[in-house]
Amino acid sequence: MSSLPMKEAVRTCLLSTRLKDLFTSISNIELDGVLRNKALRNRFMKFSDGFLSLRKDISVDRFRLGCGPGIDHRKINEWILYAVRLGVRELDLIFQSRSFETRHFTELEFAVFTCKTLLTLRLFNLPSLVLTIPTHCCLPKLKVLHLNFLKFSDDESIRRLLSGCNSLEELLVQSCELSNLNKLNVCHRTLKRLTISGGDLAPSCELEINTPNLVCFDFGYIYCEETRLSLRNLNSLSEARICIGFIVNRSSNYYNDTASVFDLMRALSCVQSFHLTGICSEDFGPGDWGTPKKDPSCLQNHIKAIKIFALKRKHVEFQLVEYLLKKAGVLESLTVEITCVHDKERAENDE
């Protein structure tokens, strides 16, 4: 029964009166309360209360809770605390309601961020929440942490969170609001996979990554030319996925800078597989190419596979590809993905 999705388990138990309450023994719980109809929301809350009360003190392996508008935040608190109390190992929280505010989540912060049994924690789509990580954050067994569409109260919040996860191996920071941070510091000795993508960094923000055991690095944020990017101790890195995107200058204009590609490649000295997206925008002209004064050592001695995505057939892009082919000393494969070009753009390129 535990191997079935929760909906299928409930349907199966309806086949016989002997199986009537058997579904309450399943250890993987999925409660989806993203409902538009008020009557359905009320039925969902009543079902969830009844289901969890029937389970009593049976341990929880995985608890996935999705809540939309109209779900009582007090019940949400009760359900999550129930899972934490029963030793949940995998916790997914998906909130899609602006009525669930920071003050509603405060009492949960201590319980969730001091859970001794958690192996995986995913927080997704909390549009109105500003997380303040408790001072005594302690997630000793946590290996996977995914943060989506969140905002941290200050620099210290994310530092406290990471310092409290001594066994962390995978960190994803996706589409989070980081514009209020002065420094994003990811320093962790056990981290193996790191993704930071899908949002904006403040103009004065300093991004420091110091992860000696990192194997895979995925980076794709819009940042400013004033942003300080520090990548250190990445000697274990074997794969890097970089989306250069746009760089914002002081006049709030967007432009692309091939130099940033080489700055990153120099920092990723031991990488063997390099994926690159977003080399240039629509207005990126042939005169913007700048050959680096010093070739990245990883390009000469380590990189065996290069993948370039979203090529727009601009002259400068082909110059970059030509440079990579000439300088890649141990390259074994090169993959180039070209985007669809409209007739007007094709005519401009031909000129």
mmCIF file of C-alpha atoms in Angstrom:
data_model
loop_
_atom_site.group_PDB
_atom_site.id
_atom_site.type_symbol
_atom_site.label_atom_id
_atom_site.label_comp_id
_atom_site.label_asym_id
_atom_site.label_seq_id
_atom_site.Cartn_x
_atom_site.Cartn_y
_atom_site.Cartn_z
ATOM 1 C CA MET A 1 0.000 0.000 0.000
ATOM 2 C CA SER A 2 2.857 2.397 0.809
ATOM 3 C CA SER A 3 4.237 2.023 -2.705
ATOM 4 C CA LEU A 4 1.036 3.480 -4.205
ATOM 5 C CA PRO A 5 0.377 7.195 -4.666
ATOM 6 C CA MET A 6 -1.954 8.438 -1.945
ATOM 7 C CA LYS A 7 -4.958 8.909 -4.265
ATOM 8 C CA GLU A 8 -4.577 5.368 -5.588
ATOM 9 C CA ALA A 9 -4.261 4.009 -2.047
ATOM 10 C CA VAL A 10 -7.533 5.689 -1.045
ATOM 11 C CA ARG A 11 -9.310 4.359 -4.155
ATOM 12 C CA THR A 12 -7.999 0.853 -3.501
ATOM 13 C CA CYS A 13 -9.311 0.886 0.067
ATOM 14 C CA LEU A 14 -12.797 1.763 -1.196
ATOM 15 C CA LEU A 15 -13.000 -1.638 -2.923
ATOM 16 C CA SER A 16 -13.608 -3.492 0.350
ATOM 17 C CA THR A 17 -14.825 -2.672 3.853
ATOM 18 C CA ARG A 18 -11.907 -4.704 5.224
ATOM 19 C CA LEU A 19 -9.516 -2.242 3.550
ATOM 20 C CA LYS A 20 -11.485 0.794 4.652
ATOM 21 C CA ASP A 21 -8.919 2.337 7.011
ATOM 22 C CA LEU A 22 -5.817 0.607 5.671
ATOM 23 C CA PHE A 23 -4.745 3.659 3.665
ATOM 24 C CA THR A 24 -4.109 5.542 6.924
ATOM 25 C CA SER A 25 -1.042 3.346 7.498
ATOM 26 C CA ILE A 26 0.822 4.617 4.422
ATOM 27 C CA SER A 27 4.042 6.477 5.218
ATOM 28 C CA ASN A 28 4.127 8.705 2.112
ATOM 29 C CA ILE A 29 1.525 11.438 2.557
ATOM 30 C CA GLU A 30 0.480 13.844 -0.217
ATOM 31 C CA LEU A 31 -2.111 16.520 0.550
ATOM 32 C CA ASP A 32 -3.022 18.799 -2.353
ATOM 33 C CA GLY A 33 -5.103 21.753 -1.217
ATOM 34 C CA VAL A 34 -4.668 24.014 -4.248
ATOM 35 C CA LEU A 35 -8.411 24.243 -4.970
ATOM 36 C CA ARG A 36 -10.526 27.054 -6.412
ATOM 37 C CA ASN A 37 -13.894 25.891 -5.097
ATOM 38 C CA LYS A 38 -14.698 26.835 -1.496
ATOM 39 C CA ALA A 39 -16.704 23.673 -0.892
ATOM 40 C CA LEU A 40 -13.810 21.525 -2.122
ATOM 41 C CA ARG A 41 -11.400 23.413 0.143
ATOM 42 C CA ASN A 42 -13.624 22.757 3.153
ATOM 43 C CA ARG A 43 -13.854 19.065 2.256
ATOM 44 C CA PHE A 44 -10.074 18.942 1.842
ATOM 45 C CA MET A 45 -9.471 20.408 5.311
ATOM 46 C CA LYS A 46 -12.000 18.019 6.874
ATOM 47 C CA PHE A 47 -10.451 15.027 5.068
ATOM 48 C CA SER A 48 -6.895 16.000 6.083
ATOM 49 C CA ASP A 49 -7.867 16.416 9.742
ATOM 50 C CA GLY A 50 -9.647 13.070 9.776
ATOM 51 C CA PHE A 51 -6.921 11.237 7.902
ATOM 52 C CA LEU A 52 -4.121 12.415 10.192
ATOM 53 C CA SER A 53 -6.156 11.692 13.332
ATOM 54 C CA LEU A 54 -6.759 8.108 12.147
ATOM 55 C CA ARG A 55 -3.046 7.616 11.528
ATOM 56 C CA LYS A 56 -2.307 8.484 15.140
ATOM 57 C CA ASP A 57 1.432 7.997 15.763
ATOM 58 C CA ILE A 58 2.505 6.030 12.660
ATOM 59 C CA SER A 59 5.863 7.348 11.391
ATOM 60 C CA VAL A 60 6.023 9.551 8.276
ATOM 61 C CA ASP A 61 8.642 9.018 5.550
ATOM 62 C CA ARG A 62 7.512 11.655 3.056
ATOM 63 C CA PHE A 63 5.112 14.552 3.609
ATOM 64 C CA ARG A 64 4.092 16.715 0.658
ATOM 65 C CA LEU A 65 1.668 19.574 1.306
ATOM 66 C CA GLY A 66 0.302 21.944 -1.320
ATOM 67 C CA CYS A 67 -1.940 24.807 -0.187
ATOM 68 C CA GLY A 68 -3.703 27.507 -2.147
ATOM 69 C CA PRO A 69 -5.978 30.390 -1.130
ATOM 70 C CA GLY A 70 -8.685 29.663 1.419
ATOM 71 C CA ILE A 71 -6.858 27.020 3.454
ATOM 72 C CA ASP A 72 -6.796 27.867 7.175
ATOM 73 C CA HIS A 73 -3.182 28.672 8.116
ATOM 74 C CA ARG A 74 -3.749 27.220 11.607
ATOM 75 C CA LYS A 75 -4.525 23.835 10.079
ATOM 76 C CA ILE A 76 -1.456 24.102 7.838
ATOM 77 C CA ASN A 77 0.639 24.630 10.958
ATOM 78 C CA GLU A 78 -0.943 21.622 12.655
ATOM 79 C CA TRP A 79 -0.384 19.305 9.679
ATOM 80 C CA ILE A 80 3.282 20.248 9.254
ATOM 81 C CA LEU A 81 4.007 19.983 12.979
ATOM 82 C CA TYR A 82 2.343 16.561 12.927
ATOM 83 C CA ALA A 83 4.782 15.360 10.234
ATOM 84 C CA VAL A 84 7.795 16.818 12.072
ATOM 85 C CA ARG A 85 6.733 15.202 15.336
ATOM 86 C CA LEU A 86 6.523 11.788 13.665
ATOM 87 C CA GLY A 87 10.041 11.916 12.241
ATOM 88 C CA VAL A 88 9.417 12.993 8.644
ATOM 89 C CA ARG A 89 12.423 12.364 6.373
ATOM 90 C CA GLU A 90 11.299 14.147 3.199
ATOM 91 C CA LEU A 91 9.279 17.368 3.471
ATOM 92 C CA ASP A 92 7.813 19.297 0.503
ATOM 93 C CA LEU A 93 5.905 22.503 1.247
ATOM 94 C CA ILE A 94 4.167 24.297 -1.623
ATOM 95 C CA PHE A 95 2.228 27.432 -0.712
ATOM 96 C CA GLN A 96 0.385 29.309 -3.461
ATOM 97 C CA SER A 97 -1.479 31.867 -1.419
ATOM 98 C CA ARG A 98 -0.554 35.425 -0.501
ATOM 99 C CA SER A 99 -2.870 35.184 2.497
ATOM 100 C CA PHE A 100 -0.350 32.878 4.188
ATOM 101 C CA GLU A 101 1.982 35.537 5.554
ATOM 102 C CA THR A 102 5.337 35.555 7.325
ATOM 103 C CA ARG A 103 3.714 35.801 10.768
ATOM 104 C CA HIS A 104 1.850 32.546 10.075
ATOM 105 C CA PHE A 105 5.074 30.690 9.311
ATOM 106 C CA THR A 106 7.072 31.987 12.290
ATOM 107 C CA GLU A 107 5.944 29.298 14.715
ATOM 108 C CA LEU A 108 6.883 26.642 12.155
ATOM 109 C CA GLU A 109 10.379 27.937 11.515
ATOM 110 C CA PHE A 110 11.851 26.549 14.701
ATOM 111 C CA ALA A 111 10.190 23.129 14.282
ATOM 112 C CA VAL A 112 11.103 22.703 10.603
ATOM 113 C CA PHE A 113 14.637 24.080 10.789
ATOM 114 C CA THR A 114 15.544 22.027 13.856
ATOM 115 C CA CYS A 115 14.115 18.721 12.632
ATOM 116 C CA LYS A 116 16.659 15.992 13.407
ATOM 117 C CA THR A 117 15.194 13.419 10.988
ATOM 118 C CA LEU A 118 14.929 15.440 7.761
ATOM 119 C CA LEU A 119 16.935 14.161 4.778
ATOM 120 C CA THR A 120 15.232 16.295 2.101
ATOM 121 C CA LEU A 121 13.561 19.702 2.434
ATOM 122 C CA ARG A 122 11.871 21.515 -0.456
ATOM 123 C CA LEU A 123 10.194 24.902 -0.027
ATOM 124 C CA PHE A 124 8.375 26.137 -3.111
ATOM 125 C CA ASN A 125 6.407 29.189 -4.223
ATOM 126 C CA LEU A 126 5.993 31.136 -1.002
ATOM 127 C CA PRO A 127 5.226 34.526 -2.602
ATOM 128 C CA SER A 128 4.625 36.532 0.555
ATOM 129 C CA LEU A 129 7.079 34.882 2.929
ATOM 130 C CA VAL A 130 10.334 36.368 4.149
ATOM 131 C CA LEU A 131 12.210 33.576 5.902
ATOM 132 C CA THR A 132 14.081 34.283 9.098
ATOM 133 C CA ILE A 133 16.161 31.248 9.968
ATOM 134 C CA PRO A 134 16.321 30.612 13.748
ATOM 135 C CA THR A 135 19.639 31.143 15.497
ATOM 136 C CA HIS A 136 19.805 27.515 16.563
ATOM 137 C CA CYS A 137 19.062 26.052 13.130
ATOM 138 C CA CYS A 138 20.105 22.402 13.160
ATOM 139 C CA LEU A 139 19.351 19.899 10.389
ATOM 140 C CA PRO A 140 22.086 17.318 11.050
ATOM 141 C CA LYS A 141 20.890 14.696 8.533
ATOM 142 C CA LEU A 142 19.719 16.977 5.720
ATOM 143 C CA LYS A 143 21.275 16.076 2.361
ATOM 144 C CA VAL A 144 18.989 17.851 -0.144
ATOM 145 C CA LEU A 145 17.732 21.442 0.207
ATOM 146 C CA HIS A 146 15.629 23.131 -2.497
ATOM 147 C CA LEU A 147 14.574 26.775 -2.085
ATOM 148 C CA ASN A 148 12.180 28.145 -4.716
ATOM 149 C CA PHE A 149 10.660 31.651 -4.897
ATOM 150 C CA LEU A 150 11.762 32.635 -1.405
ATOM 151 C CA LYS A 151 13.088 35.797 0.162
ATOM 152 C CA PHE A 152 15.542 35.834 3.050
ATOM 153 C CA SER A 153 15.344 38.452 5.768
ATOM 154 C CA ASP A 154 19.090 39.227 5.690
ATOM 155 C CA ASP A 155 22.567 37.885 4.863
ATOM 156 C CA GLU A 156 22.777 35.961 8.117
ATOM 157 C CA SER A 157 19.642 33.884 7.448
ATOM 158 C CA ILE A 158 21.088 31.842 4.606
ATOM 159 C CA ARG A 159 24.459 31.625 6.384
ATOM 160 C CA ARG A 160 22.771 30.199 9.503
ATOM 161 C CA LEU A 161 20.770 27.786 7.367
ATOM 162 C CA LEU A 162 23.834 26.361 5.611
ATOM 163 C CA SER A 163 25.933 26.222 8.762
ATOM 164 C CA GLY A 164 23.191 24.153 10.402
ATOM 165 C CA CYS A 165 23.253 21.528 7.616
ATOM 166 C CA ASN A 166 26.455 19.606 8.264
ATOM 167 C CA SER A 167 25.635 16.756 5.844
ATOM 168 C CA LEU A 168 24.245 18.788 2.931
ATOM 169 C CA GLU A 169 25.094 17.438 -0.532
ATOM 170 C CA GLU A 170 22.655 19.254 -2.838
ATOM 171 C CA LEU A 171 21.526 22.895 -2.709
ATOM 172 C CA LEU A 172 19.147 24.539 -5.180
ATOM 173 C CA VAL A 173 18.344 28.265 -4.979
ATOM 174 C CA GLN A 174 15.812 28.809 -7.763
ATOM 175 C CA SER A 175 14.097 32.120 -8.608
ATOM 176 C CA CYS A 176 14.651 33.466 -5.097
ATOM 177 C CA GLU A 177 14.514 37.172 -4.271
ATOM 178 C CA LEU A 178 18.117 38.034 -3.405
ATOM 179 C CA SER A 179 18.100 41.740 -4.209
ATOM 180 C CA ASN A 180 18.055 42.641 -0.493
ATOM 181 C CA LEU A 181 21.270 40.723 0.257
ATOM 182 C CA ASN A 182 24.687 42.346 0.517
ATOM 183 C CA LYS A 183 26.453 38.997 0.424
ATOM 184 C CA LEU A 184 25.401 35.524 -0.636
ATOM 185 C CA ASN A 185 27.884 33.195 0.981
ATOM 186 C CA VAL A 186 27.816 29.510 0.041
ATOM 187 C CA CYS A 187 30.667 27.935 1.972
ATOM 188 C CA HIS A 188 30.194 24.256 2.660
ATOM 189 C CA ARG A 189 32.611 21.327 2.854
ATOM 190 C CA THR A 190 30.177 18.473 1.982
ATOM 191 C CA LEU A 191 28.204 20.154 -0.837
ATOM 192 C CA LYS A 192 28.419 18.241 -4.136
ATOM 193 C CA ARG A 193 25.710 19.824 -6.328
ATOM 194 C CA LEU A 194 24.892 23.545 -6.374
ATOM 195 C CA THR A 195 22.293 25.398 -8.466
ATOM 196 C CA ILE A 196 21.805 29.160 -8.246
ATOM 197 C CA SER A 197 19.546 30.465 -10.998
ATOM 198 C CA GLY A 198 16.473 32.346 -12.072
ATOM 199 C CA GLY A 199 16.577 35.736 -10.349
ATOM 200 C CA ASP A 200 18.382 39.022 -9.705
ATOM 201 C CA LEU A 201 21.300 39.901 -7.481
ATOM 202 C CA ALA A 202 21.633 43.356 -5.935
ATOM 203 C CA PRO A 203 24.097 45.710 -7.711
ATOM 204 C CA SER A 204 26.406 45.727 -4.681
ATOM 205 C CA CYS A 205 25.963 42.065 -3.816
ATOM 206 C CA GLU A 206 28.988 39.853 -3.253
ATOM 207 C CA LEU A 207 28.584 36.220 -4.276
ATOM 208 C CA GLU A 208 31.109 33.906 -2.643
ATOM 209 C CA ILE A 209 31.223 30.166 -3.326
ATOM 210 C CA ASN A 210 33.736 28.085 -1.395
ATOM 211 C CA THR A 211 32.898 24.403 -1.814
ATOM 212 C CA PRO A 212 35.923 22.049 -1.967
ATOM 213 C CA ASN A 213 33.845 18.914 -2.719
ATOM 214 C CA LEU A 214 31.516 20.442 -5.317
ATOM 215 C CA VAL A 215 31.082 18.204 -8.379
ATOM 216 C CA CYS A 216 28.311 19.967 -10.352
ATOM 217 C CA PHE A 217 27.723 23.738 -10.504
ATOM 218 C CA ASP A 218 24.724 25.341 -12.256
ATOM 219 C CA PHE A 219 24.734 29.156 -12.304
ATOM 220 C CA GLY A 220 22.286 31.466 -14.075
ATOM 221 C CA TYR A 221 21.511 34.790 -12.393
ATOM 222 C CA ILE A 222 21.210 38.281 -13.842
ATOM 223 C CA TYR A 223 23.905 40.279 -12.136
ATOM 224 C CA CYS A 224 25.522 43.699 -12.418
ATOM 225 C CA GLU A 225 28.978 44.649 -13.562
ATOM 226 C CA GLU A 226 29.557 45.877 -9.985
ATOM 227 C CA THR A 227 28.688 42.441 -8.547
ATOM 228 C CA ARG A 228 31.694 40.735 -6.963
ATOM 229 C CA LEU A 229 31.864 37.067 -7.854
ATOM 230 C CA SER A 230 34.290 34.944 -5.850
ATOM 231 C CA LEU A 231 34.693 31.243 -6.705
ATOM 232 C CA ARG A 232 37.217 29.398 -4.549
ATOM 233 C CA ASN A 233 38.298 25.848 -3.768
ATOM 234 C CA LEU A 234 36.446 24.223 -6.671
ATOM 235 C CA ASN A 235 39.118 21.603 -7.322
ATOM 236 C CA SER A 236 36.615 18.704 -7.309
ATOM 237 C CA LEU A 237 34.317 20.304 -9.899
ATOM 238 C CA SER A 238 33.760 18.185 -13.013
ATOM 239 C CA GLU A 239 30.648 19.751 -14.593
ATOM 240 C CA ALA A 240 29.577 23.388 -14.894
ATOM 241 C CA ARG A 241 26.376 24.730 -16.438
ATOM 242 C CA ILE A 242 26.600 28.493 -16.897
ATOM 243 C CA CYS A 243 23.940 30.858 -18.219
ATOM 244 C CA ILE A 244 25.709 34.175 -18.755
ATOM 245 C CA GLY A 245 22.420 35.941 -19.457
ATOM 246 C CA PHE A 246 22.532 39.712 -19.312
ATOM 247 C CA ILE A 247 24.802 41.926 -17.263
ATOM 248 C CA VAL A 248 23.377 45.246 -16.083
ATOM 249 C CA ASN A 249 25.586 48.313 -16.154
ATOM 250 C CA ARG A 250 25.283 51.524 -14.146
ATOM 251 C CA SER A 251 22.952 53.162 -16.674
ATOM 252 C CA SER A 252 20.504 50.245 -16.243
ATOM 253 C CA ASN A 253 21.151 49.007 -19.767
ATOM 254 C CA TYR A 254 21.612 45.351 -20.566
ATOM 255 C CA TYR A 255 24.591 44.054 -22.463
ATOM 256 C CA ASN A 256 26.571 40.855 -22.844
ATOM 257 C CA ASP A 257 30.191 40.381 -21.936
ATOM 258 C CA THR A 258 32.205 37.470 -23.278
ATOM 259 C CA ALA A 259 34.910 38.368 -20.741
ATOM 260 C CA SER A 260 32.603 37.064 -18.006
ATOM 261 C CA VAL A 261 32.679 33.661 -19.713
ATOM 262 C CA PHE A 262 36.439 33.493 -19.400
ATOM 263 C CA ASP A 263 36.453 34.871 -15.847
ATOM 264 C CA LEU A 264 34.222 31.988 -14.828
ATOM 265 C CA MET A 265 36.258 29.450 -16.769
ATOM 266 C CA ARG A 266 39.442 30.557 -15.019
ATOM 267 C CA ALA A 267 37.779 30.035 -11.642
ATOM 268 C CA LEU A 268 36.574 26.595 -12.720
ATOM 269 C CA SER A 269 40.092 25.356 -13.248
ATOM 270 C CA CYS A 270 39.403 21.586 -13.099
ATOM 271 C CA VAL A 271 36.026 21.370 -14.834
ATOM 272 C CA GLN A 272 35.744 18.692 -17.535
ATOM 273 C CA SER A 273 32.237 19.336 -18.891
ATOM 274 C CA PHE A 274 31.187 22.923 -19.647
ATOM 275 C CA HIS A 275 27.624 23.938 -20.671
ATOM 276 C CA LEU A 276 27.138 27.543 -21.797
ATOM 277 C CA THR A 277 23.856 29.391 -22.490
ATOM 278 C CA GLY A 278 23.052 32.991 -23.398
ATOM 279 C CA ILE A 279 26.241 34.207 -25.055
ATOM 280 C CA CYS A 280 24.611 37.211 -26.676
ATOM 281 C CA SER A 281 21.382 39.166 -26.942
ATOM 282 C CA GLU A 282 19.632 40.523 -30.016
ATOM 283 C CA ASP A 283 21.735 43.715 -29.991
ATOM 284 C CA PHE A 284 25.088 42.057 -29.560
ATOM 285 C CA GLY A 285 27.263 43.192 -32.475
ATOM 286 C CA PRO A 286 30.439 41.802 -34.091
ATOM 287 C CA GLY A 287 32.582 44.516 -32.554
ATOM 288 C CA ASP A 288 31.919 43.338 -28.993
ATOM 289 C CA TRP A 289 34.266 40.329 -29.124
ATOM 290 C CA GLY A 290 37.343 40.482 -26.954
ATOM 291 C CA THR A 291 39.969 37.741 -27.064
ATOM 292 C CA PRO A 292 41.131 36.956 -23.505
ATOM 293 C CA LYS A 293 44.676 37.980 -22.632
ATOM 294 C CA LYS A 294 45.194 34.681 -20.801
ATOM 295 C CA ASP A 295 43.641 31.376 -21.804
ATOM 296 C CA PRO A 296 41.749 29.527 -19.020
ATOM 297 C CA SER A 297 43.782 26.545 -17.810
ATOM 298 C CA CYS A 298 40.703 24.304 -17.717
ATOM 299 C CA LEU A 299 40.186 24.914 -21.428
ATOM 300 C CA GLN A 300 43.735 23.874 -22.247
ATOM 301 C CA ASN A 301 44.075 20.882 -19.914
ATOM 302 C CA HIS A 302 40.760 19.591 -18.565
ATOM 303 C CA ILE A 303 37.602 20.313 -20.554
ATOM 304 C CA LYS A 304 36.598 17.256 -22.581
ATOM 305 C CA ALA A 305 33.001 18.232 -23.434
ATOM 306 C CA ILE A 306 31.492 21.617 -24.308
ATOM 307 C CA LYS A 307 27.796 22.266 -24.949
ATOM 308 C CA ILE A 308 26.618 25.677 -26.153
ATOM 309 C CA PHE A 309 22.872 26.379 -26.130
ATOM 310 C CA ALA A 310 20.645 29.072 -27.677
ATOM 311 C CA LEU A 311 23.082 30.265 -30.344
ATOM 312 C CA LYS A 312 21.489 33.104 -32.369
ATOM 313 C CA ARG A 313 23.949 32.879 -35.288
ATOM 314 C CA LYS A 314 25.635 36.159 -34.397
ATOM 315 C CA HIS A 315 29.139 36.744 -35.707
ATOM 316 C CA VAL A 316 30.622 37.030 -32.224
ATOM 317 C CA GLU A 317 29.189 33.640 -31.257
ATOM 318 C CA PHE A 318 31.008 31.928 -34.102
ATOM 319 C CA GLN A 319 34.178 33.761 -33.083
ATOM 320 C CA LEU A 320 33.808 32.316 -29.582
ATOM 321 C CA VAL A 321 33.204 28.800 -30.913
ATOM 322 C CA GLU A 322 36.267 29.114 -33.141
ATOM 323 C CA TYR A 323 38.352 30.232 -30.188
ATOM 324 C CA LEU A 324 37.158 27.317 -28.035
ATOM 325 C CA LEU A 325 38.000 24.816 -30.774
ATOM 326 C CA LYS A 326 41.490 26.226 -31.165
ATOM 327 C CA LYS A 327 42.323 26.397 -27.477
ATOM 328 C CA ALA A 328 40.633 23.261 -26.103
ATOM 329 C CA GLY A 329 43.624 20.948 -25.848
ATOM 330 C CA VAL A 330 41.853 17.750 -24.722
ATOM 331 C CA LEU A 331 38.348 18.373 -26.127
ATOM 332 C CA GLU A 332 36.494 15.211 -27.140
ATOM 333 C CA SER A 333 33.028 16.557 -28.016
ATOM 334 C CA LEU A 334 31.428 19.896 -28.919
ATOM 335 C CA THR A 335 27.646 20.316 -29.091
ATOM 336 C CA VAL A 336 26.078 23.518 -30.436
ATOM 337 C CA GLU A 337 22.326 24.166 -30.321
ATOM 338 C CA ILE A 338 21.126 26.909 -32.681
ATOM 339 C CA THR A 339 17.851 28.727 -32.004
ATOM 340 C CA CYS A 340 15.242 29.300 -34.677
ATOM 341 C CA VAL A 341 15.970 32.502 -36.604
ATOM 342 C CA HIS A 342 13.143 34.549 -38.134
ATOM 343 C CA ASP A 343 13.416 35.954 -41.662
ATOM 344 C CA LYS A 344 14.114 39.495 -40.445
ATOM 345 C CA GLU A 345 16.886 38.342 -38.118
ATOM 346 C CA ARG A 346 18.344 36.126 -40.860
ATOM 347 C CA ALA A 347 18.530 39.109 -43.211
ATOM 348 C CA GLU A 348 20.289 41.200 -40.547
ATOM 349 C CA ASN A 349 22.805 38.408 -39.928
ATOM 350 C CA ASP A 350 23.494 38.039 -43.652
ATOM 351 C CA GLU A 351 24.341 41.735 -43.818
#
